[in-house]
XYZ file of C-alpha atoms in Angstrom:
162
model
C 16.886 51.135 -20.692
C 16.013 51.488 -24.324
C 12.700 53.465 -24.999
C 11.030 52.470 -28.264
C 8.313 54.993 -29.617
C 5.659 53.027 -31.908
C 3.810 55.370 -33.957
C 1.205 55.579 -36.946
C 1.678 58.517 -39.359
C -0.596 59.060 -42.524
C 1.017 59.034 -46.020
C 1.305 62.726 -45.816
C 3.228 62.794 -42.546
C 0.665 63.502 -40.000
C -0.454 61.863 -36.621
C -4.041 60.847 -37.694
C -6.670 61.644 -35.102
C -8.852 58.839 -33.419
C -11.638 61.286 -33.553
C -12.047 60.958 -37.124
C -12.831 57.217 -36.574
C -9.610 55.963 -38.332
C -8.204 53.178 -35.886
C -5.339 50.850 -36.662
C -6.381 47.767 -38.563
C -5.894 44.276 -37.149
C -2.557 43.475 -38.668
C -1.223 46.705 -37.214
C -2.668 45.864 -33.858
C -1.230 42.407 -34.207
C 2.228 43.736 -34.856
C 1.955 46.256 -31.981
C 1.065 43.347 -29.520
C 4.057 41.303 -30.794
C 6.455 44.013 -30.176
C 4.914 45.007 -27.005
C 5.230 41.427 -25.659
C 8.820 41.440 -26.572
C 9.369 44.381 -24.403
C 6.918 42.874 -21.664
C 5.446 46.404 -21.202
C 3.535 49.331 -22.713
C 3.606 52.802 -21.877
C 0.605 54.911 -23.178
C -1.325 58.129 -22.474
C -4.787 58.192 -20.835
C -6.865 58.427 -23.946
C -4.855 55.757 -25.611
C -5.635 53.485 -22.748
C -9.495 54.303 -22.602
C -9.576 53.808 -26.334
C -7.900 50.413 -26.460
C -8.572 48.731 -23.016
C -11.044 46.219 -23.526
C -9.734 43.870 -20.804
C -7.709 41.837 -23.455
C -5.465 44.212 -25.674
C -2.858 44.311 -22.802
C -3.106 40.634 -21.364
C 0.588 39.837 -20.299
C 1.987 43.170 -20.280
C 2.979 45.571 -17.557
C 0.935 48.621 -18.383
C 2.033 52.119 -17.391
C -0.342 54.956 -18.199
C 1.077 58.490 -18.372
C -1.326 60.755 -16.916
C -1.541 63.728 -14.347
C -4.758 62.162 -13.262
C -4.237 59.048 -11.061
C -7.855 57.825 -11.344
C -6.657 54.354 -12.759
C -6.609 52.069 -10.055
C -5.973 49.036 -12.412
C -2.768 50.166 -13.900
C 0.542 51.777 -12.815
C 0.164 55.625 -13.467
C 3.113 57.777 -13.961
C 2.975 61.569 -13.730
C 5.881 62.103 -16.458
C 7.532 60.241 -19.095
C 10.695 59.973 -16.871
C 8.719 58.710 -14.110
C 7.158 56.015 -16.435
C 10.930 55.054 -17.440
C 12.239 54.952 -13.984
C 9.234 52.551 -12.959
C 10.057 50.137 -15.616
C 13.742 50.235 -15.064
C 13.198 49.685 -11.429
C 11.188 46.668 -12.435
C 14.111 45.172 -14.416
C 13.226 45.951 -17.836
C 15.791 46.619 -20.533
C 13.367 48.355 -23.020
C 10.113 50.470 -22.665
C 7.413 50.206 -25.456
C 5.688 53.342 -25.994
C 2.421 54.091 -28.133
C 0.009 56.658 -28.162
C -0.960 59.989 -29.343
C 1.111 62.823 -30.402
C 1.022 64.638 -26.998
C 2.667 61.774 -25.307
C 5.072 60.796 -28.118
C 6.276 64.783 -28.315
C 6.452 64.658 -24.479
C 9.028 61.877 -24.747
C 10.700 63.371 -27.710
C 11.023 66.689 -25.810
C 12.838 65.161 -23.225
C 15.326 63.527 -25.221
C 14.050 60.007 -23.837
C 13.523 58.040 -27.082
C 16.006 55.680 -28.408
C 14.311 54.111 -31.368
C 11.042 54.814 -33.237
C 9.163 52.380 -35.241
C 6.976 54.441 -37.624
C 4.060 52.796 -39.578
C 3.290 54.967 -42.749
C -0.599 54.470 -43.265
C -1.926 54.320 -46.583
C -4.505 57.342 -46.379
C -4.167 61.194 -46.073
C -5.356 63.086 -43.315
C -4.988 66.521 -41.576
C -3.230 66.067 -38.349
C -0.577 67.027 -36.022
C 3.320 66.309 -36.303
C 5.872 64.598 -34.173
C 8.446 67.241 -33.157
C 12.051 66.812 -32.477
C 13.637 67.887 -29.413
C 13.846 71.667 -28.831
C 12.732 71.952 -32.694
C 16.199 71.115 -33.772
C 17.145 68.875 -36.649
C 17.808 65.413 -35.606
C 19.298 62.543 -37.740
C 17.940 59.107 -37.768
C 19.633 55.732 -38.539
C 17.372 53.468 -40.563
C 17.639 50.016 -38.888
C 14.961 48.311 -41.085
C 11.846 48.471 -42.867
C 8.784 46.168 -43.926
C 5.309 46.029 -45.097
C 3.017 44.780 -42.366
C 1.237 41.488 -43.685
C 0.429 42.843 -47.063
C -1.768 45.708 -45.396
C -0.198 48.497 -47.379
C 1.369 49.897 -44.132
C 5.039 50.553 -44.315
C 6.881 50.178 -41.306
C 9.945 52.095 -40.801
C 12.418 51.389 -37.784
C 14.932 54.218 -36.862
C 17.413 54.661 -34.084
C 17.677 58.294 -33.094
C 21.381 59.387 -33.854
């Protein structure tokens, strides 16, 4: 199964914080939704689920929330990144579409579970956290493509982890 990490980074390379109030713009959400629908599923952490679950955002998707708390009766909960991928693999998906904060992204990266990354470079500067390579080692990426998301100023880079 191919695991695709979809992330937004600030122009200075940081993972922005939802606590500052800077949330994705509609064009970026539309792009996220389009790519998630192609995969048929979406994997996220508990905080991301709580921020974006308005009852409509994830319509038509098999939602998996990675959390040590299994308080979410309405969605599948996985206790680890590996458990989330195993669940989707058993359901017959060929790819997993992963979104969320830096904690979840780094958990998948630390376990070498990401095959591709879609990184949206946001047109603003902000202090924040960083994505980390597996075990802090240098890791090559192969550029698969790039585009601007609907004249939004957001540049999307698509990489394969080499």
